[in-house]
PDB file of C-alpha atoms in Angstrom:
ATOM      1  CA  MET A  29     109.565 125.857 112.116  1.00 44.00           C
ATOM      2  CA  SER A  30     107.824 125.783 108.778  1.00 44.00           C
ATOM      3  CA  ARG A  31     104.417 126.019 107.177  1.00 46.00           C
ATOM      4  CA  ARG A  32     103.431 125.329 103.586  1.00 43.00           C
ATOM      5  CA  SER A  33     101.562 127.879 101.539  1.00 43.00           C
ATOM      6  CA  GLU A  34      97.791 127.896 101.408  1.00 45.00           C
ATOM      7  CA  GLY A  35      96.266 126.021  98.470  1.00 43.00           C
ATOM      8  CA  LYS A  36      93.185 126.765  96.435  1.00 48.00           C
ATOM      9  CA  GLU A  37      92.040 123.255  95.610  1.00 51.00           C
ATOM     10  CA  GLU A  38      88.660 121.983  96.676  1.00 52.00           C
ATOM     11  CA  PRO A  39      88.683 120.321 100.107  1.00 51.00           C
ATOM     12  CA  LEU A  40      88.392 116.562 100.140  1.00 52.00           C
ATOM     13  CA  GLU A  41      85.041 115.119 101.008  1.00 55.00           C
ATOM     14  CA  GLY A  42      84.810 113.767 104.524  1.00 53.00           C
ATOM     15  CA  ASP A  43      82.639 113.603 107.570  1.00 54.00           C
ATOM     16  CA  SER A  44      81.242 117.032 108.383  1.00 57.00           C
ATOM     17  CA  LYS A  45      81.709 116.208 112.067  1.00 76.00           C
ATOM     18  CA  ILE A  46      85.518 116.216 111.726  1.00 87.00           C
ATOM     19  CA  PRO A  47      86.857 119.276 113.593  1.00 90.00           C
ATOM     20  CA  GLU A  48      88.416 121.553 110.978  1.00 91.00           C
ATOM     21  CA  LEU A  49      91.675 123.213 111.993  1.00 93.00           C
ATOM     22  CA  ASP A  50      92.677 126.722 110.951  1.00 92.00           C
ATOM     23  CA  TYR A  51      95.912 126.118 109.053  1.00 92.00           C
ATOM     24  CA  SER A  52      97.191 129.581 109.890  1.00 92.00           C
ATOM     25  CA  LEU A  53      97.477 128.390 113.514  1.00 94.00           C
ATOM     26  CA  VAL A  54      99.473 125.242 112.611  1.00 93.00           C
ATOM     27  CA  GLU A  55     103.216 125.440 113.271  1.00 93.00           C
ATOM     28  CA  MET A  56     105.553 122.524 112.614  1.00 90.00           C
ATOM     29  CA  GLY A  57     108.696 121.973 114.611  1.00 91.00           C
ATOM     30  CA  ASP A  58     111.042 119.003 114.613  1.00 90.00           C
ATOM     31  CA  ARG A  59     110.354 116.166 112.219  1.00 88.00           C
ATOM     32  CA  LEU A  60     109.641 113.001 114.193  1.00 81.00           C
ATOM     33  CA  GLY A  61     109.409 110.358 111.483  1.00 73.00           C
ATOM     34  CA  ASP A  62     107.845 109.080 108.286  1.00 73.00           C
ATOM     35  CA  GLY A  63     104.903 106.794 107.663  1.00 68.00           C
ATOM     36  CA  GLY A  64     103.343 105.323 104.554  1.00 64.00           C
ATOM     37  CA  VAL A  65     101.803 108.504 103.177  1.00 69.00           C
ATOM     38  CA  GLY A  66     102.815 111.249 105.575  1.00 78.00           C
ATOM     39  CA  MET A  67     105.401 112.826 107.823  1.00 85.00           C
ATOM     40  CA  THR A  68     104.887 113.462 111.518  1.00 89.00           C
ATOM     41  CA  TYR A  69     106.170 116.532 113.301  1.00 92.00           C
ATOM     42  CA  GLU A  70     106.203 117.879 116.773  1.00 93.00           C
ATOM     43  CA  GLY A  71     104.276 121.094 116.500  1.00 93.00           C
ATOM     44  CA  TRP A  72     101.801 123.566 117.834  1.00 94.00           C
ATOM     45  CA  TYR A  73      98.218 124.429 117.154  1.00 94.00           C
ATOM     46  CA  GLY A  74      97.922 127.886 118.572  1.00 92.00           C
ATOM     47  CA  ASP A  75      99.388 127.544 122.058  1.00 92.00           C
ATOM     48  CA  GLU A  76      98.867 123.764 122.297  1.00 94.00           C
ATOM     49  CA  ARG A  77     101.757 121.388 121.702  1.00 94.00           C
ATOM     50  CA  VAL A  78     100.628 118.584 119.425  1.00 95.00           C
ATOM     51  CA  ALA A  79     101.808 115.927 116.987  1.00 95.00           C
ATOM     52  CA  ILE A  80     101.043 116.855 113.377  1.00 94.00           C
ATOM     53  CA  LYS A  81     100.803 114.296 110.568  1.00 92.00           C
ATOM     54  CA  MET A  82     101.036 115.826 107.105  1.00 88.00           C
ATOM     55  CA  LEU A  83     100.696 114.261 103.663  1.00 82.00           C
ATOM     56  CA  PHE A  84     104.099 113.802 102.005  1.00 72.00           C
ATOM     57  CA  ASP A  85     103.380 115.675  98.807  1.00 69.00           C
ATOM     58  CA  PRO A  86     100.341 117.801  97.886  1.00 60.00           C
ATOM     59  CA  ARG A  87     100.729 116.656  94.266  1.00 64.00           C
ATOM     60  CA  MET A  88      99.944 113.022  95.179  1.00 65.00           C
ATOM     61  CA  ASP A  89      97.035 111.453  93.362  1.00 66.00           C
ATOM     62  CA  LEU A  90      93.525 111.408  94.758  1.00 74.00           C
ATOM     63  CA  ASN A  91      93.745 107.785  95.918  1.00 71.00           C
ATOM     64  CA  LEU A  92      96.613 108.546  98.275  1.00 73.00           C
ATOM     65  CA  LYS A  93      94.803 111.606  99.535  1.00 78.00           C
ATOM     66  CA  ARG A  94      91.773 109.424 100.184  1.00 78.00           C
ATOM     67  CA  GLU A  95      93.929 106.955 102.118  1.00 78.00           C
ATOM     68  CA  PHE A  96      95.161 109.821 104.260  1.00 82.00           C
ATOM     69  CA  MET A  97      91.622 111.020 104.842  1.00 83.00           C
ATOM     70  CA  ASP A  98      90.508 107.487 105.748  1.00 85.00           C
ATOM     71  CA  GLU A  99      92.822 107.635 108.747  1.00 87.00           C
ATOM     72  CA  VAL A 100      91.382 111.025 109.684  1.00 90.00           C
ATOM     73  CA  MET A 101      87.825 109.741 109.490  1.00 90.00           C
ATOM     74  CA  VAL A 102      88.568 106.621 111.535  1.00 91.00           C
ATOM     75  CA  LEU A 103      90.569 108.370 114.251  1.00 92.00           C
ATOM     76  CA  SER A 104      88.153 111.293 114.534  1.00 92.00           C
ATOM     77  CA  GLY A 105      85.319 108.908 115.406  1.00 93.00           C
ATOM     78  CA  LEU A 106      87.139 107.206 118.275  1.00 95.00           C
ATOM     79  CA  SER A 107      87.266 108.122 121.947  1.00 96.00           C
ATOM     80  CA  HIS A 108      89.085 105.820 124.362  1.00 98.00           C
ATOM     81  CA  PRO A 109      91.722 106.452 127.049  1.00 97.00           C
ATOM     82  CA  ASN A 110      94.098 104.057 125.275  1.00 98.00           C
ATOM     83  CA  ILE A 111      93.743 105.527 121.774  1.00 98.00           C
ATOM     84  CA  VAL A 112      95.641 108.662 120.837  1.00 95.00           C
ATOM     85  CA  LYS A 113      93.340 111.694 120.988  1.00 95.00           C
ATOM     86  CA  PHE A 114      92.398 113.265 117.645  1.00 95.00           C
ATOM     87  CA  LEU A 115      92.281 117.069 117.767  1.00 95.00           C
ATOM     88  CA  GLY A 116      91.289 118.106 114.267  1.00 95.00           C
ATOM     89  CA  ALA A 117      92.305 118.201 110.606  1.00 94.00           C
ATOM     90  CA  VAL A 118      92.997 120.517 107.700  1.00 90.00           C
ATOM     91  CA  THR A 119      91.170 119.059 104.692  1.00 84.00           C
ATOM     92  CA  GLN A 120      92.048 121.849 102.236  1.00 80.00           C
ATOM     93  CA  PRO A 121      94.746 120.700  99.749  1.00 78.00           C
ATOM     94  CA  PRO A 122      97.659 121.165  99.505  1.00 78.00           C
ATOM     95  CA  ASN A 123      97.882 121.405 103.316  1.00 84.00           C
ATOM     96  CA  LEU A 124      96.313 118.087 104.276  1.00 87.00           C
ATOM     97  CA  CYS A 125      97.245 117.342 107.865  1.00 91.00           C
ATOM     98  CA  PHE A 126      95.768 116.434 111.218  1.00 94.00           C
ATOM     99  CA  ALA A 127      96.727 117.056 114.820  1.00 95.00           C
ATOM    100  CA  MET A 128      96.691 114.641 117.725  1.00 94.00           C
ATOM    101  CA  GLU A 129      97.979 114.597 121.262  1.00 94.00           C
ATOM    102  CA  LEU A 130     101.747 114.506 121.641  1.00 93.00           C
ATOM    103  CA  CYS A 131     102.910 111.529 123.662  1.00 92.00           C
ATOM    104  CA  ASP A 132     106.178 110.923 125.446  1.00 85.00           C
ATOM    105  CA  THR A 133     107.671 108.014 123.490  1.00 90.00           C
ATOM    106  CA  SER A 134     106.715 104.734 121.797  1.00 93.00           C
ATOM    107  CA  LEU A 135     106.731 101.197 123.119  1.00 96.00           C
ATOM    108  CA  PHE A 136     109.269 100.289 120.440  1.00 95.00           C
ATOM    109  CA  THR A 137     111.627 103.051 121.551  1.00 93.00           C
ATOM    110  CA  MET A 138     111.297 102.100 125.203  1.00 95.00           C
ATOM    111  CA  LEU A 139     111.909  98.373 124.625  1.00 96.00           C
ATOM    112  CA  HIS A 140     114.468  98.393 121.841  1.00 95.00           C
ATOM    113  CA  MET A 141     116.208 101.776 121.770  1.00 92.00           C
ATOM    114  CA  GLU A 142     116.229 102.679 125.463  1.00 92.00           C
ATOM    115  CA  ARG A 143     116.393  98.918 126.211  1.00 92.00           C
ATOM    116  CA  GLN A 144     114.066  99.015 129.185  1.00 92.00           C
ATOM    117  CA  LYS A 145     112.585  95.682 130.165  1.00 92.00           C
ATOM    118  CA  LEU A 146     109.065  95.403 131.572  1.00 94.00           C
ATOM    119  CA  SER A 147     108.290  93.173 134.515  1.00 94.00           C
ATOM    120  CA  PRO A 148     105.704  90.462 133.779  1.00 94.00           C
ATOM    121  CA  LEU A 149     103.265  92.384 135.982  1.00 95.00           C
ATOM    122  CA  ARG A 150     103.758  95.664 134.141  1.00 96.00           C
ATOM    123  CA  ALA A 151     103.637  93.968 130.734  1.00 97.00           C
ATOM    124  CA  VAL A 152     100.273  92.404 131.558  1.00 97.00           C
ATOM    125  CA  GLU A 153      98.964  95.703 132.962  1.00 97.00           C
ATOM    126  CA  MET A 154      99.902  97.476 129.719  1.00 98.00           C
ATOM    127  CA  GLY A 155      98.681  94.542 127.660  1.00 98.00           C
ATOM    128  CA  LEU A 156      95.291  94.766 129.337  1.00 98.00           C
ATOM    129  CA  GLU A 157      94.975  98.445 128.419  1.00 98.00           C
ATOM    130  CA  ILE A 158      95.888  97.699 124.796  1.00 99.00           C
ATOM    131  CA  ALA A 159      93.463  94.761 124.730  1.00 99.00           C
ATOM    132  CA  GLU A 160      90.670  96.996 126.025  1.00 99.00           C
ATOM    133  CA  ALA A 161      91.391  99.530 123.263  1.00 98.00           C
ATOM    134  CA  LEU A 162      91.205  96.778 120.632  1.00 98.00           C
ATOM    135  CA  GLU A 163      88.018  95.424 122.201  1.00 98.00           C
ATOM    136  CA  TYR A 164      86.558  98.937 121.910  1.00 98.00           C
ATOM    137  CA  LEU A 165      87.536  99.105 118.215  1.00 97.00           C
ATOM    138  CA  HIS A 166      85.967  95.742 117.471  1.00 97.00           C
ATOM    139  CA  GLU A 167      82.732  96.767 119.183  1.00 97.00           C
ATOM    140  CA  GLN A 168      82.227  99.776 116.904  1.00 94.00           C
ATOM    141  CA  SER A 169      79.523  99.721 114.250  1.00 92.00           C
ATOM    142  CA  PRO A 170      80.775  99.366 111.606  1.00 89.00           C
ATOM    143  CA  GLN A 171      83.578  97.384 113.180  1.00 93.00           C
ATOM    144  CA  VAL A 172      87.023  98.993 113.191  1.00 94.00           C
ATOM    145  CA  LEU A 173      90.142  96.875 112.708  1.00 95.00           C
ATOM    146  CA  HIS A 174      93.535  98.351 113.470  1.00 94.00           C
ATOM    147  CA  ARG A 175      95.361  96.184 110.885  1.00 92.00           C
ATOM    148  CA  ASP A 176      98.855  97.408 111.860  1.00 93.00           C
ATOM    149  CA  LEU A 177      99.264  96.751 115.568  1.00 96.00           C
ATOM    150  CA  LYS A 178     102.952  96.724 116.544  1.00 96.00           C
ATOM    151  CA  SER A 179     105.209  98.292 119.159  1.00 96.00           C
ATOM    152  CA  HIS A 180     105.899 101.253 116.851  1.00 92.00           C
ATOM    153  CA  ASN A 181     102.185 102.086 116.914  1.00 93.00           C
ATOM    154  CA  VAL A 182     101.752 102.007 120.676  1.00 96.00           C
ATOM    155  CA  LEU A 183     102.639 105.399 122.106  1.00 94.00           C
ATOM    156  CA  LEU A 184     103.309 105.995 125.788  1.00 95.00           C
ATOM    157  CA  THR A 185     102.347 109.040 127.811  1.00 93.00           C
ATOM    158  CA  GLU A 186     104.619 110.530 130.450  1.00 91.00           C
ATOM    159  CA  SER A 187     102.807 108.433 133.065  1.00 92.00           C
ATOM    160  CA  GLY A 188     103.317 105.252 130.995  1.00 93.00           C
ATOM    161  CA  ARG A 189      99.781 104.855 129.664  1.00 96.00           C
ATOM    162  CA  PRO A 190      99.777 103.068 126.272  1.00 98.00           C
ATOM    163  CA  LYS A 191      97.833 104.621 123.405  1.00 97.00           C
ATOM    164  CA  LEU A 192      97.201 103.130 119.971  1.00 96.00           C
ATOM    165  CA  CYS A 193      97.987 105.258 116.944  1.00 92.00           C
ATOM    166  CA  ASP A 194      98.228 104.965 113.147  1.00 88.00           C
ATOM    167  CA  PHE A 195      94.893 103.850 111.747  1.00 85.00           C
ATOM    168  CA  GLY A 196      96.004 104.256 108.134  1.00 79.00           C
ATOM    169  CA  LEU A 197      95.251 100.629 107.248  1.00 80.00           C
ATOM    170  CA  SER A 198      91.922 100.346 109.069  1.00 81.00           C
ATOM    171  CA  ARG A 199      89.855 100.819 105.919  1.00 76.00           C
ATOM    172  CA  ASN A 200      92.287  99.158 103.513  1.00 74.00           C
ATOM    173  CA  PRO A 201      90.622  96.064 101.988  1.00 72.00           C
ATOM    174  CA  LEU A 202      93.919  94.557 100.793  1.00 70.00           C
ATOM    175  CA  ALA A 203      95.241  91.670 102.870  1.00 69.00           C
ATOM    176  CA  SER A 204      98.803  92.128 101.630  1.00 74.00           C
ATOM    177  CA  VAL A 205      99.558  95.370 103.480  1.00 80.00           C
ATOM    178  CA  GLY A 206     100.972  95.538 107.004  1.00 87.00           C
ATOM    179  CA  THR A 207     104.123  94.640 108.933  1.00 93.00           C
ATOM    180  CA  PRO A 208     105.047  90.981 108.283  1.00 95.00           C
ATOM    181  CA  SER A 209     106.330  90.238 111.806  1.00 97.00           C
ATOM    182  CA  TYR A 210     102.841  90.909 113.173  1.00 98.00           C
ATOM    183  CA  MET A 211     100.734  89.759 110.212  1.00 97.00           C
ATOM    184  CA  ALA A 212      98.479  86.739 110.599  1.00 97.00           C
ATOM    185  CA  PRO A 213      98.860  83.874 108.104  1.00 97.00           C
ATOM    186  CA  GLU A 214      95.591  84.760 106.369  1.00 96.00           C
ATOM    187  CA  LEU A 215      96.994  88.198 105.569  1.00 95.00           C
ATOM    188  CA  LEU A 216     100.250  86.793 104.242  1.00 95.00           C
ATOM    189  CA  ARG A 217      98.215  84.457 102.016  1.00 93.00           C
ATOM    190  CA  ASN A 218      96.042  87.340 100.773  1.00 91.00           C
ATOM    191  CA  GLY A 219      93.027  85.511 102.129  1.00 88.00           C
ATOM    192  CA  THR A 220      89.819  86.706 103.736  1.00 91.00           C
ATOM    193  CA  PHE A 221      90.295  88.250 107.142  1.00 94.00           C
ATOM    194  CA  GLY A 222      88.505  89.889 110.035  1.00 94.00           C
ATOM    195  CA  ALA A 223      89.062  91.083 113.584  1.00 96.00           C
ATOM    196  CA  LYS A 224      91.162  88.033 114.452  1.00 98.00           C
ATOM    197  CA  VAL A 225      94.123  89.597 112.606  1.00 97.00           C
ATOM    198  CA  ASP A 226      94.322  92.097 115.474  1.00 98.00           C
ATOM    199  CA  VAL A 227      94.163  89.211 117.954  1.00 99.00           C
ATOM    200  CA  TYR A 228      97.125  87.544 116.246  1.00 99.00           C
ATOM    201  CA  ALA A 229      99.122  90.793 116.217  1.00 98.00           C
ATOM    202  CA  PHE A 230      98.291  91.391 119.872  1.00 99.00           C
ATOM    203  CA  ALA A 231      99.720  87.971 120.781  1.00 99.00           C
ATOM    204  CA  VAL A 232     102.972  88.838 119.011  1.00 99.00           C
ATOM    205  CA  LEU A 233     103.028  92.239 120.699  1.00 99.00           C
ATOM    206  CA  LEU A 234     102.456  90.722 124.139  1.00 99.00           C
ATOM    207  CA  TRP A 235     105.310  88.266 123.517  1.00 98.00           C
ATOM    208  CA  GLU A 236     107.493  91.244 122.557  1.00 98.00           C
ATOM    209  CA  MET A 237     106.582  93.123 125.734  1.00 98.00           C
ATOM    210  CA  LEU A 238     107.366  90.121 127.925  1.00 97.00           C
ATOM    211  CA  SER A 239     110.593  89.113 126.168  1.00 96.00           C
ATOM    212  CA  ALA A 240     111.921  92.592 125.245  1.00 96.00           C
ATOM    213  CA  GLN A 241     112.934  91.117 121.880  1.00 96.00           C
ATOM    214  CA  VAL A 242     111.930  92.080 118.348  1.00 96.00           C
ATOM    215  CA  PRO A 243     109.666  89.430 116.795  1.00 97.00           C
ATOM    216  CA  PHE A 244     111.663  87.586 114.127  1.00 96.00           C
ATOM    217  CA  GLY A 245     114.498  90.073 114.673  1.00 93.00           C
ATOM    218  CA  GLY A 246     117.287  89.912 112.106  1.00 92.00           C
ATOM    219  CA  LEU A 247     115.245  88.071 109.448  1.00 95.00           C
ATOM    220  CA  GLU A 248     114.440  89.479 106.034  1.00 96.00           C
ATOM    221  CA  ILE A 249     110.792  90.014 105.106  1.00 96.00           C
ATOM    222  CA  VAL A 250     110.698  86.982 102.816  1.00 96.00           C
ATOM    223  CA  GLU A 251     112.150  84.841 105.629  1.00 97.00           C
ATOM    224  CA  ILE A 252     109.582  86.102 108.127  1.00 97.00           C
ATOM    225  CA  LYS A 253     106.737  85.274 105.754  1.00 97.00           C
ATOM    226  CA  ARG A 254     108.081  81.791 105.160  1.00 97.00           C
ATOM    227  CA  GLU A 255     108.514  81.147 108.899  1.00 97.00           C
ATOM    228  CA  VAL A 256     104.972  82.259 109.724  1.00 98.00           C
ATOM    229  CA  LEU A 257     103.376  80.331 106.875  1.00 97.00           C
ATOM    230  CA  GLU A 258     105.260  77.222 107.986  1.00 97.00           C
ATOM    231  CA  GLY A 259     103.721  77.595 111.444  1.00 97.00           C
ATOM    232  CA  GLN A 260     106.691  79.139 113.252  1.00 97.00           C
ATOM    233  CA  ARG A 261     106.030  81.732 115.952  1.00 98.00           C
ATOM    234  CA  PRO A 262     108.253  83.744 118.307  1.00 98.00           C
ATOM    235  CA  ASP A 263     110.039  81.516 120.835  1.00 96.00           C
ATOM    236  CA  LEU A 264     107.882  80.953 123.915  1.00 97.00           C
ATOM    237  CA  ASN A 265     110.945  79.646 125.755  1.00 95.00           C
ATOM    238  CA  GLN A 266     111.935  83.295 126.105  1.00 93.00           C
ATOM    239  CA  LEU A 267     109.012  83.721 128.525  1.00 93.00           C
ATOM    240  CA  ASP A 268     110.352  81.457 131.264  1.00 84.00           C
ATOM    241  CA  MET A 269     109.340  83.957 133.983  1.00 85.00           C
ATOM    242  CA  CYS A 270     105.707  83.914 132.886  1.00 93.00           C
ATOM    243  CA  PRO A 271     102.922  81.722 134.289  1.00 94.00           C
ATOM    244  CA  ASN A 272     101.519  78.955 132.113  1.00 95.00           C
ATOM    245  CA  PRO A 273      98.028  80.504 131.728  1.00 97.00           C
ATOM    246  CA  LEU A 274      99.609  83.610 130.195  1.00 97.00           C
ATOM    247  CA  ILE A 275     101.736  81.564 127.803  1.00 97.00           C
ATOM    248  CA  ASP A 276      98.654  79.502 126.877  1.00 98.00           C
ATOM    249  CA  LEU A 277      96.711  82.695 126.138  1.00 98.00           C
ATOM    250  CA  ILE A 278      99.436  83.910 123.778  1.00 99.00           C
ATOM    251  CA  GLU A 279      99.635  80.532 122.059  1.00 98.00           C
ATOM    252  CA  ASP A 280      95.859  80.356 121.617  1.00 99.00           C
ATOM    253  CA  SER A 281      95.818  83.861 120.142  1.00 99.00           C
ATOM    254  CA  TRP A 282      98.289  83.219 117.331  1.00 99.00           C
ATOM    255  CA  VAL A 283      97.051  79.834 116.154  1.00 98.00           C
ATOM    256  CA  GLU A 284      96.831  79.239 112.408  1.00 97.00           C
ATOM    257  CA  GLU A 285      93.027  78.979 112.178  1.00 97.00           C
ATOM    258  CA  GLN A 286      91.615  82.431 112.771  1.00 96.00           C
ATOM    259  CA  GLN A 287      88.241  81.117 113.931  1.00 97.00           C
ATOM    260  CA  LYS A 288      89.985  79.347 116.830  1.00 98.00           C
ATOM    261  CA  ARG A 289      91.579  82.530 118.160  1.00 99.00           C
ATOM    262  CA  PRO A 290      89.781  84.125 121.120  1.00 99.00           C
ATOM    263  CA  SER A 291      88.101  87.513 120.915  1.00 98.00           C
ATOM    264  CA  MET A 292      89.704  90.643 122.337  1.00 98.00           C
ATOM    265  CA  GLU A 293      86.882  90.719 124.891  1.00 98.00           C
ATOM    266  CA  TYR A 294      87.940  87.269 126.139  1.00 99.00           C
ATOM    267  CA  ILE A 295      91.616  88.228 126.168  1.00 99.00           C
ATOM    268  CA  ALA A 296      90.947  91.401 128.157  1.00 98.00           C
ATOM    269  CA  ARG A 297      88.892  89.446 130.657  1.00 98.00           C
ATOM    270  CA  GLU A 298      91.632  86.824 131.079  1.00 98.00           C
ATOM    271  CA  LEU A 299      94.359  89.431 131.516  1.00 98.00           C
ATOM    272  CA  SER A 300      92.264  91.312 134.065  1.00 98.00           C
ATOM    273  CA  ALA A 301      91.739  88.153 136.093  1.00 98.00           C
ATOM    274  CA  GLY A 302      95.388  87.207 135.704  1.00 97.00           C
ATOM    275  CA  LEU A 303      96.557  90.376 137.405  1.00 96.00           C
ATOM    276  CA  THR A 304      95.254  88.978 140.679  1.00 94.00           C
ATOM    277  CA  GLU A 305      95.399  85.223 140.016  1.00 95.00           C
ATOM    278  CA  TRP A 306      98.711  84.578 138.248  1.00 94.00           C
ATOM    279  CA  GLY A 307     101.156  85.790 140.899  1.00 91.00           C
ATOM    280  CA  LEU A 308     103.001  87.935 138.374  1.00 90.00           C
ATOM    281  CA  ASP A 309     106.559  89.030 139.148  1.00 82.00           C
ATOM    282  CA  ALA A 310     106.875  92.781 139.679  1.00 83.00           C
ATOM    283  CA  GLU A 311     110.658  92.672 139.237  1.00 76.00           C
ATOM    284  CA  THR A 312     112.052  93.655 135.866  1.00 56.00           C
ATOM    285  CA  GLY A 313     115.111  91.413 136.017  1.00 43.00           C
ATOM    286  CA  LEU A 314     117.913  92.223 133.611  1.00 36.00           C
ATOM    287  CA  ARG A 315     117.649  95.117 131.192  1.00 35.00           C
ATOM    288  CA  ALA A 316     117.085  94.114 127.594  1.00 38.00           C
ATOM    289  CA  THR A 317     120.331  93.418 125.740  1.00 36.00           C
ATOM    290  CA  MET A 318     119.008  92.461 122.325  1.00 38.00           C
ATOM    291  CA  ASP A 319     120.500  93.122 118.916  1.00 39.00           C
ATOM    292  CA  ILE A 320     118.131  95.254 116.845  1.00 39.00           C
ATOM    293  CA  LYS A 321     119.954  94.679 113.583  1.00 38.00           C
ATOM    294  CA  GLY A 322     117.497  94.069 110.790  1.00 40.00           C
ATOM    295  CA  VAL A 323     114.508  95.602 112.567  1.00 47.00           C
ATOM    296  CA  GLU A 324     111.993  96.873 110.047  1.00 45.00           C
ATOM    297  CA  GLY A 325     111.348 100.573 109.868  1.00 46.00           C
ATOM    298  CA  GLY A 326     108.237 101.662 111.666  1.00 50.00           C
ATOM    299  CA  ASP A 327     105.464 104.144 111.676  1.00 47.00           C
ATOM    300  CA  ALA A 328     105.876 107.883 111.402  1.00 40.00           C
ATOM    301  CA  LEU A 329     105.606 108.055 115.178  1.00 43.00           C
ATOM    302  CA  ASP A 330     108.463 105.647 115.978  1.00 43.00           C
ATOM    303  CA  ALA A 331     110.633 108.354 117.480  1.00 41.00           C
ATOM    304  CA  LEU A 332     107.843 110.428 118.983  1.00 40.00           C
ATOM    305  CA  LEU A 333     109.579 112.085 121.921  1.00 32.00           C
ATOM    306  CA  PHE A 334     108.220 114.828 124.116  1.00 34.00           C
ATOM    307  CA  LYS A 335     110.647 117.753 123.999  1.00 32.00           C
TER     308      LYS A 335
END
């Protein structure tokens, strides 16, 4: 376990409602992974086991510190059963960090490392929970976009409940940041964008959950961008066990024109109805046997495992 020394810099400005942690009670254990600006550890806050995300380097410039604090401010204002629970933050440099609930694993790890395949029924059940979390984000005032929805950023509790994490891009105004496999065409073109980028990413994620394959697996970033901008999408023929209304919903959600994509409210409503109307198969079929060569590195929580 390790802890960095206390700093004497002025704390960063933020929302006074953010719960301030006592850094003397923060203990870091095993390193779980890296993200864009910080490292994530399994750890403790007092007697509570938590996940701790800490800024890479206290000497980073103010802009990167602000980006880190943006995630703190977004996550601290959210409360939903399918969004990872924020516990508090240390805003005194050089020990910038925040604590959140520690989950069991990630959707990426389950699908592509443990190679577990979801049944169509279970995939839609989980998809509905994720859709409801995104609907909640889009209903906030001001509206919150996730901007980096992907299987790496969906954590799973011990009971299998999905929870969104990593809101580091939510306030980023640049269209060019994100994970290309899940990025809508308007982002890849550096165009104007809104909540429909999350709808597009959700469609790709739902395809991934149903197929147990990595979207555009094995392709280089430049190849993925070219494919998407040329109108290519993940292969719907991989979803041969799925009912047509579900396939239609995915196809409608990743269309080129963002204004033609449905809202997350509509998607959640359709998935909810589909659980009883689509006759979804509860059998998982074969376990996933995909090649994960070329998979892009993920969020700091990719390997988040409960010890």
